Phi, psi and omega in degrees: 000152181234147175269000176237137179226136176263130178232108183282346182092202181253310188290325180294313175298327177295328182272309190219084175299332178292319178295320178298314181296321183293314181287327177295320179299317180293316179298323180294328176292323180284319181238085186302333181267007183295141173254185181212148176224125173245101182202153180289141178279349179093003184307316181301321180293324177293320184295331180260012172085012178273074189300315183293320178294323177298315180300320180295313183291319178292327177299323177294319178294317178302320179297322178294318177300314182295323179298326179271002181058038185287138173250329177232138177244113178277113186247141177260351183253132182291326177294317177300318179303313182292319182294314181293322179299324183272322190247355187294161176275249180271356184278141176257123176283136178236118179291132176305324185283341170276327185288319186301320175298336179280320183263347180085164176269159171306139187305324185289348180270340185291121179076009185299331185251023184297339180259008179290143178260014182265140170249119183266129169278133180266127172253119177273135177295138183293336179290347179246024184308324183251017177261074187297325180293322177295313179300319179296325179296320178298316181291326176297316180300312181298320178294318178298322178291331180107007180279147172278145183229154177227148179254132173288172180300317180256105187218166179052239184292347179252015183299158179247153183294149177277355181098353183267340187290158175067020180060030181292323184304307178288332183281318182207081184300330180294318177296316180302317180294321179294322180296313182290325178297318177299319182295311185291336178290345179275345186289142184270345179228168182271005178238128184238140174242135180232168173234024175223125183293328178293320175301316180298316180299320178299314182290321177296330181294340177248020172083015179270135179285114184224141179235147169279149184298332176292332174299319182287327180288310190250355177263188179290159176294132182272130177238161176304133183101342178285146178260144178287165175302155182294161181277080183297328184294350176284348180243108179303322181295313179294324179297314180294322178296320178295323177297320177298314179298320180296315180297319177298321179293322178294317179300316179297317181295317182287343181275349181286128179283000000 
């Protein structure tokens, strides 16, 4: 049993099973007894007012945490962080983006992008508007990698929504598109870095070049002219297949002695 469990969330495994496997492998090296859980925290059901269904789904997740004797849940998703913080049992949620400055990056990643000619605009997730330590962690990671960064007018505690929050996309897609269009028009550069896969999908939906921070950590160095990964979250079939691949990768990673 482990007192630490890694939980990547839903949207990140749907987008990048390779990124999930890479960060899980590193965390497993730091915390050899770490376990993993890939399951929905129930946030969408809560957001649309299905209180009883949310309790049921979160109860299933809670049972998995308890089965692993987890005391800390390392989360890569900001929604999971908020839900566990509010609804969790004895488990303490720990944001991956707060944790990495404490444990450091893999040595081979430090300075990898020092010769990049790209300046990345940082988009902060609105769900982490008041999580200053988390925001600082993202900027620390980018600096350690060697990338140049720019701040939009509305950033950190004043950040604006990407248009995906509050289940707006299925409820009113036209409003969602206007919200994200307003947001991307504020960016000072043509390259955006996010730490939420749903935010990235929103920006890609209006033609903005956006990368998840794990892309920058474990993918190739980004240069001007490079294209971001395709918007996989636009395809439910590909998203579900990626979740399957992510879960298989986590099982393999956690099975390594």
